[in-house]
Amino acid sequence: MTDISLQAAPHAEASDVKVWDPFVRFFHWALVALFVVAFATAEDYETAHLAAGYAILALVLARIVWGFVGPAHARFRGFVFAPRETLRFMADTARLKARRYLGHNPAGGLMVVALMAMMLAITATGIMQTLDVFADAEWVEEIHEGAVFATLGLIGLHLLGVLVASIEHRENLVRSMITGRKRPLDQA
């Protein structure tokens, strides 16, 4: 009888490569947690809501800086692709024939930029609502709420993209955002 526990896994961690640095992983999960807190406290807990919003703003600004000075997979030039390439990638994904990327794929890169832009829009309009000059400006609140609900839509698309890419490439992308590691490109 063979002891299954002693058999090597097909993609053992020893062969994995480091992709996501600690700050990128911290940014990702902290942003998730802070967005949940901000959303959950929007109506009844103003202090917590504001604190979460300011923390999101600080986090996104730090991530923007990191996008220029961080390691290769954290840099914008490593995951912001031309529109044509992004559209081609999404068409290939729809056919489950998309190329695998070690870092963010073109759709994932677009989602990173879109989500950060939405976080900036949400925090900017949130801050505006705290200023006397915009105290009675209903349009600011409407833009703020609209941006929040648009972000929820983007989050849904992001989760769908992670699921599809994980299935298509037989790779647990959630785990890689926790561990920071993925299998090398030369491993199918």
PDB file of C-alpha atoms in Angstrom:
ATOM      1  CA  MET A   1       0.000   0.000   0.000  1.00  0.00           C
ATOM      2  CA  THR A   2       1.359   3.424  -0.978  1.00  0.00           C
ATOM      3  CA  ASP A   3       1.456   6.233   1.558  1.00  0.00           C
ATOM      4  CA  ILE A   4      -0.215   9.086  -0.314  1.00  0.00           C
ATOM      5  CA  SER A   5       1.076  11.693   2.128  1.00  0.00           C
ATOM      6  CA  LEU A   6       4.642  11.033   0.955  1.00  0.00           C
ATOM      7  CA  GLN A   7       3.912  11.550  -2.745  1.00  0.00           C
ATOM      8  CA  ALA A   8       4.997  14.883  -4.197  1.00  0.00           C
ATOM      9  CA  ALA A   9       2.305  17.312  -5.220  1.00  0.00           C
ATOM     10  CA  PRO A  10       2.298  18.132  -8.957  1.00  0.00           C
ATOM     11  CA  HIS A  11       3.127  21.781  -8.253  1.00  0.00           C
ATOM     12  CA  ALA A  12       5.095  21.657  -5.042  1.00  0.00           C
ATOM     13  CA  GLU A  13       5.772  24.946  -3.295  1.00  0.00           C
ATOM     14  CA  ALA A  14       9.516  24.442  -3.718  1.00  0.00           C
ATOM     15  CA  SER A  15       9.121  25.167  -7.429  1.00  0.00           C
ATOM     16  CA  ASP A  16       6.866  28.203  -6.959  1.00  0.00           C
ATOM     17  CA  VAL A  17       8.173  31.694  -7.613  1.00  0.00           C
ATOM     18  CA  LYS A  18       7.594  34.851  -5.612  1.00  0.00           C
ATOM     19  CA  VAL A  19       5.237  37.170  -7.497  1.00  0.00           C
ATOM     20  CA  TRP A  20       3.317  39.370  -5.068  1.00  0.00           C
ATOM     21  CA  ASP A  21       5.399  41.296  -2.567  1.00  0.00           C
ATOM     22  CA  PRO A  22       4.153  41.793   1.010  1.00  0.00           C
ATOM     23  CA  PHE A  23       2.920  45.344   0.382  1.00  0.00           C
ATOM     24  CA  VAL A  24       0.810  44.355  -2.655  1.00  0.00           C
ATOM     25  CA  ARG A  25      -0.766  41.536  -0.644  1.00  0.00           C
ATOM     26  CA  PHE A  26      -1.332  43.788   2.374  1.00  0.00           C
ATOM     27  CA  PHE A  27      -2.836  46.462   0.107  1.00  0.00           C
ATOM     28  CA  HIS A  28      -5.215  43.978  -1.508  1.00  0.00           C
ATOM     29  CA  TRP A  29      -6.583  42.444   1.687  1.00  0.00           C
ATOM     30  CA  ALA A  30      -6.586  45.691   3.683  1.00  0.00           C
ATOM     31  CA  LEU A  31      -8.551  47.363   0.883  1.00  0.00           C
ATOM     32  CA  VAL A  32     -11.073  44.509   0.952  1.00  0.00           C
ATOM     33  CA  ALA A  33     -11.488  44.821   4.725  1.00  0.00           C
ATOM     34  CA  LEU A  34     -11.656  48.621   4.742  1.00  0.00           C
ATOM     35  CA  PHE A  35     -14.200  48.722   1.903  1.00  0.00           C
ATOM     36  CA  VAL A  36     -16.398  46.259   3.805  1.00  0.00           C
ATOM     37  CA  VAL A  37     -16.110  48.387   6.956  1.00  0.00           C
ATOM     38  CA  ALA A  38     -16.864  51.605   5.059  1.00  0.00           C
ATOM     39  CA  PHE A  39     -19.851  50.032   3.315  1.00  0.00           C
ATOM     40  CA  ALA A  40     -21.225  48.458   6.495  1.00  0.00           C
ATOM     41  CA  THR A  41     -20.902  51.664   8.530  1.00  0.00           C
ATOM     42  CA  ALA A  42     -22.170  54.138   5.928  1.00  0.00           C
ATOM     43  CA  GLU A  43     -25.553  54.775   7.510  1.00  0.00           C
ATOM     44  CA  ASP A  44     -25.094  54.487  11.248  1.00  0.00           C
ATOM     45  CA  TYR A  45     -21.452  54.793  12.278  1.00  0.00           C
ATOM     46  CA  GLU A  46     -20.017  57.993  10.829  1.00  0.00           C
ATOM     47  CA  THR A  47     -16.734  57.903  12.768  1.00  0.00           C
ATOM     48  CA  ALA A  48     -15.906  54.364  11.632  1.00  0.00           C
ATOM     49  CA  HIS A  49     -17.061  55.179   8.087  1.00  0.00           C
ATOM     50  CA  LEU A  50     -14.828  58.255   7.882  1.00  0.00           C
ATOM     51  CA  ALA A  51     -11.864  56.438   9.418  1.00  0.00           C
ATOM     52  CA  ALA A  52     -12.206  53.603   6.903  1.00  0.00           C
ATOM     53  CA  GLY A  53     -12.508  56.124   4.058  1.00  0.00           C
ATOM     54  CA  TYR A  54      -9.377  58.022   5.070  1.00  0.00           C
ATOM     55  CA  ALA A  55      -7.497  54.733   5.518  1.00  0.00           C
ATOM     56  CA  ILE A  56      -8.596  53.674   2.015  1.00  0.00           C
ATOM     57  CA  LEU A  57      -7.345  56.974   0.606  1.00  0.00           C
ATOM     58  CA  ALA A  58      -3.959  56.575   2.323  1.00  0.00           C
ATOM     59  CA  LEU A  59      -3.709  52.977   1.158  1.00  0.00           C
ATOM     60  CA  VAL A  60      -4.530  53.813  -2.477  1.00  0.00           C
ATOM     61  CA  LEU A  61      -2.084  56.727  -2.518  1.00  0.00           C
ATOM     62  CA  ALA A  62       0.630  54.462  -1.118  1.00  0.00           C
ATOM     63  CA  ARG A  63      -0.211  51.848  -3.773  1.00  0.00           C
ATOM     64  CA  ILE A  64       0.086  54.466  -6.521  1.00  0.00           C
ATOM     65  CA  VAL A  65       3.578  55.334  -5.294  1.00  0.00           C
ATOM     66  CA  TRP A  66       4.385  51.608  -5.083  1.00  0.00           C
ATOM     67  CA  GLY A  67       3.226  51.287  -8.696  1.00  0.00           C
ATOM     68  CA  PHE A  68       6.251  53.365  -9.710  1.00  0.00           C
ATOM     69  CA  VAL A  69       8.904  52.235  -7.207  1.00  0.00           C
ATOM     70  CA  GLY A  70       7.894  48.707  -6.167  1.00  0.00           C
ATOM     71  CA  PRO A  71       9.080  45.385  -7.556  1.00  0.00           C
ATOM     72  CA  ALA A  72       8.406  44.431 -11.189  1.00  0.00           C
ATOM     73  CA  HIS A  73       4.968  42.827 -10.721  1.00  0.00           C
ATOM     74  CA  ALA A  74       3.784  45.760  -8.583  1.00  0.00           C
ATOM     75  CA  ARG A  75       4.721  48.412 -11.141  1.00  0.00           C
ATOM     76  CA  PHE A  76       2.102  49.868 -13.462  1.00  0.00           C
ATOM     77  CA  ARG A  77       4.349  49.330 -16.466  1.00  0.00           C
ATOM     78  CA  GLY A  78       4.225  45.616 -15.641  1.00  0.00           C
ATOM     79  CA  PHE A  79       0.447  45.297 -15.765  1.00  0.00           C
ATOM     80  CA  VAL A  80      -1.097  48.208 -17.654  1.00  0.00           C
ATOM     81  CA  PHE A  81      -1.547  47.030 -21.222  1.00  0.00           C
ATOM     82  CA  ALA A  82      -2.691  48.702 -24.431  1.00  0.00           C
ATOM     83  CA  PRO A  83      -6.486  48.629 -24.966  1.00  0.00           C
ATOM     84  CA  ARG A  84      -6.142  46.372 -28.020  1.00  0.00           C
ATOM     85  CA  GLU A  85      -4.131  43.815 -26.057  1.00  0.00           C
ATOM     86  CA  THR A  86      -6.628  43.922 -23.199  1.00  0.00           C
ATOM     87  CA  LEU A  87      -9.574  43.374 -25.563  1.00  0.00           C
ATOM     88  CA  ARG A  88      -7.737  40.508 -27.284  1.00  0.00           C
ATOM     89  CA  PHE A  89      -7.004  38.945 -23.902  1.00  0.00           C
ATOM     90  CA  MET A  90     -10.667  39.197 -22.840  1.00  0.00           C
ATOM     91  CA  ALA A  91     -11.801  37.617 -26.138  1.00  0.00           C
ATOM     92  CA  ASP A  92      -9.307  34.785 -25.594  1.00  0.00           C
ATOM     93  CA  THR A  93     -10.574  34.398 -22.020  1.00  0.00           C
ATOM     94  CA  ALA A  94     -14.156  34.055 -23.263  1.00  0.00           C
ATOM     95  CA  ARG A  95     -12.918  31.099 -25.350  1.00  0.00           C
ATOM     96  CA  LEU A  96     -10.846  29.795 -22.388  1.00  0.00           C
ATOM     97  CA  LYS A  97      -7.706  30.174 -24.495  1.00  0.00           C
ATOM     98  CA  ALA A  98      -6.078  33.150 -22.791  1.00  0.00           C
ATOM     99  CA  ARG A  99      -2.352  33.282 -22.241  1.00  0.00           C
ATOM    100  CA  ARG A 100      -1.240  32.797 -18.627  1.00  0.00           C
ATOM    101  CA  TYR A 101       0.653  35.674 -17.007  1.00  0.00           C
ATOM    102  CA  LEU A 102       2.882  35.458 -13.966  1.00  0.00           C
ATOM    103  CA  GLY A 103       1.739  38.876 -12.717  1.00  0.00           C
ATOM    104  CA  HIS A 104      -1.564  40.572 -13.519  1.00  0.00           C
ATOM    105  CA  ASN A 105      -3.019  39.691 -16.886  1.00  0.00           C
ATOM    106  CA  PRO A 106      -4.346  42.559 -19.064  1.00  0.00           C
ATOM    107  CA  ALA A 107      -7.890  42.297 -17.666  1.00  0.00           C
ATOM    108  CA  GLY A 108      -6.573  42.101 -14.107  1.00  0.00           C
ATOM    109  CA  GLY A 109      -4.360  45.127 -14.696  1.00  0.00           C
ATOM    110  CA  LEU A 110      -7.321  47.095 -16.026  1.00  0.00           C
ATOM    111  CA  MET A 111      -9.339  46.046 -12.974  1.00  0.00           C
ATOM    112  CA  VAL A 112      -6.594  47.234 -10.605  1.00  0.00           C
ATOM    113  CA  VAL A 113      -6.580  50.661 -12.251  1.00  0.00           C
ATOM    114  CA  ALA A 114     -10.401  50.833 -12.376  1.00  0.00           C
ATOM    115  CA  LEU A 115     -10.815  49.867  -8.725  1.00  0.00           C
ATOM    116  CA  MET A 116      -8.166  52.338  -7.561  1.00  0.00           C
ATOM    117  CA  ALA A 117      -9.804  55.090  -9.652  1.00  0.00           C
ATOM    118  CA  MET A 118     -13.163  54.274  -8.086  1.00  0.00           C
ATOM    119  CA  MET A 119     -11.640  54.314  -4.589  1.00  0.00           C
ATOM    120  CA  LEU A 120     -10.242  57.773  -5.325  1.00  0.00           C
ATOM    121  CA  ALA A 121     -13.630  58.956  -6.606  1.00  0.00           C
ATOM    122  CA  ILE A 122     -15.398  57.557  -3.557  1.00  0.00           C
ATOM    123  CA  THR A 123     -12.950  59.064  -1.082  1.00  0.00           C
ATOM    124  CA  ALA A 124     -12.852  62.423  -2.881  1.00  0.00           C
ATOM    125  CA  THR A 125     -16.630  62.755  -2.855  1.00  0.00           C
ATOM    126  CA  GLY A 126     -16.721  61.463   0.714  1.00  0.00           C
ATOM    127  CA  ILE A 127     -14.299  64.173   1.811  1.00  0.00           C
ATOM    128  CA  MET A 128     -16.279  66.757  -0.148  1.00  0.00           C
ATOM    129  CA  GLN A 129     -19.368  65.854   1.893  1.00  0.00           C
ATOM    130  CA  THR A 130     -17.519  66.795   5.085  1.00  0.00           C
ATOM    131  CA  LEU A 131     -16.821  70.324   3.809  1.00  0.00           C
ATOM    132  CA  ASP A 132     -19.232  73.171   4.490  1.00  0.00           C
ATOM    133  CA  VAL A 133     -19.132  74.305   0.871  1.00  0.00           C
ATOM    134  CA  PHE A 134     -20.694  70.986  -0.220  1.00  0.00           C
ATOM    135  CA  ALA A 135     -22.901  70.430   2.842  1.00  0.00           C
ATOM    136  CA  ASP A 136     -26.110  70.811   0.846  1.00  0.00           C
ATOM    137  CA  ALA A 137     -24.825  69.554  -2.496  1.00  0.00           C
ATOM    138  CA  GLU A 138     -26.990  66.519  -3.139  1.00  0.00           C
ATOM    139  CA  TRP A 139     -25.120  65.798  -6.376  1.00  0.00           C
ATOM    140  CA  VAL A 140     -21.941  65.033  -4.388  1.00  0.00           C
ATOM    141  CA  GLU A 141     -23.757  62.426  -2.311  1.00  0.00           C
ATOM    142  CA  GLU A 142     -25.296  60.935  -5.468  1.00  0.00           C
ATOM    143  CA  ILE A 143     -21.901  60.650  -7.152  1.00  0.00           C
ATOM    144  CA  HIS A 144     -20.463  59.140  -3.961  1.00  0.00           C
ATOM    145  CA  GLU A 145     -23.198  56.512  -3.735  1.00  0.00           C
ATOM    146  CA  GLY A 146     -23.105  55.852  -7.482  1.00  0.00           C
ATOM    147  CA  ALA A 147     -19.363  55.263  -7.321  1.00  0.00           C
ATOM    148  CA  VAL A 148     -19.849  52.839  -4.421  1.00  0.00           C
ATOM    149  CA  PHE A 149     -22.405  50.797  -6.356  1.00  0.00           C
ATOM    150  CA  ALA A 150     -20.288  50.904  -9.521  1.00  0.00           C
ATOM    151  CA  THR A 151     -17.416  49.591  -7.395  1.00  0.00           C
ATOM    152  CA  LEU A 152     -19.598  46.734  -6.161  1.00  0.00           C
ATOM    153  CA  GLY A 153     -20.178  45.845  -9.821  1.00  0.00           C
ATOM    154  CA  LEU A 154     -16.442  45.965 -10.494  1.00  0.00           C
ATOM    155  CA  ILE A 155     -15.823  43.741  -7.475  1.00  0.00           C
ATOM    156  CA  GLY A 156     -18.280  41.205  -8.896  1.00  0.00           C
ATOM    157  CA  LEU A 157     -16.461  41.277 -12.243  1.00  0.00           C
ATOM    158  CA  HIS A 158     -13.131  40.961 -10.448  1.00  0.00           C
ATOM    159  CA  LEU A 159     -14.302  37.881  -8.544  1.00  0.00           C
ATOM    160  CA  LEU A 160     -15.658  36.358 -11.760  1.00  0.00           C
ATOM    161  CA  GLY A 161     -12.347  37.042 -13.520  1.00  0.00           C
ATOM    162  CA  VAL A 162     -10.381  35.442 -10.688  1.00  0.00           C
ATOM    163  CA  LEU A 163     -12.649  32.394 -10.812  1.00  0.00           C
ATOM    164  CA  VAL A 164     -12.396  32.021 -14.602  1.00  0.00           C
ATOM    165  CA  ALA A 165      -8.620  32.522 -14.653  1.00  0.00           C
ATOM    166  CA  SER A 166      -8.176  30.079 -11.757  1.00  0.00           C
ATOM    167  CA  ILE A 167     -10.162  27.430 -13.612  1.00  0.00           C
ATOM    168  CA  GLU A 168      -8.647  28.158 -17.014  1.00  0.00           C
ATOM    169  CA  HIS A 169      -5.061  28.013 -15.790  1.00  0.00           C
ATOM    170  CA  ARG A 170      -5.624  25.466 -13.000  1.00  0.00           C
ATOM    171  CA  GLU A 171      -4.232  27.885 -10.475  1.00  0.00           C
ATOM    172  CA  ASN A 172      -5.588  29.136  -7.163  1.00  0.00           C
ATOM    173  CA  LEU A 173      -5.251  32.912  -7.586  1.00  0.00           C
ATOM    174  CA  VAL A 174      -6.723  33.639  -4.160  1.00  0.00           C
ATOM    175  CA  ARG A 175      -4.023  31.516  -2.551  1.00  0.00           C
ATOM    176  CA  SER A 176      -1.350  33.292  -4.586  1.00  0.00           C
ATOM    177  CA  MET A 177      -2.566  36.648  -3.248  1.00  0.00           C
ATOM    178  CA  ILE A 178      -2.194  35.223   0.254  1.00  0.00           C
ATOM    179  CA  THR A 179       1.169  33.476  -0.164  1.00  0.00           C
ATOM    180  CA  GLY A 180       2.609  35.750  -2.839  1.00  0.00           C
ATOM    181  CA  ARG A 181       3.694  32.703  -4.838  1.00  0.00           C
ATOM    182  CA  LYS A 182       2.669  31.148  -8.157  1.00  0.00           C
ATOM    183  CA  ARG A 183       4.042  28.348 -10.275  1.00  0.00           C
ATOM    184  CA  PRO A 184       6.531  29.467 -12.929  1.00  0.00           C
ATOM    185  CA  LEU A 185       5.331  30.197 -16.453  1.00  0.00           C
ATOM    186  CA  ASP A 186       7.144  27.159 -17.837  1.00  0.00           C
ATOM    187  CA  GLN A 187       4.955  24.810 -15.754  1.00  0.00           C
ATOM    188  CA  ALA A 188       1.624  24.002 -17.393  1.00  0.00           C
TER     189      ALA A 188
END
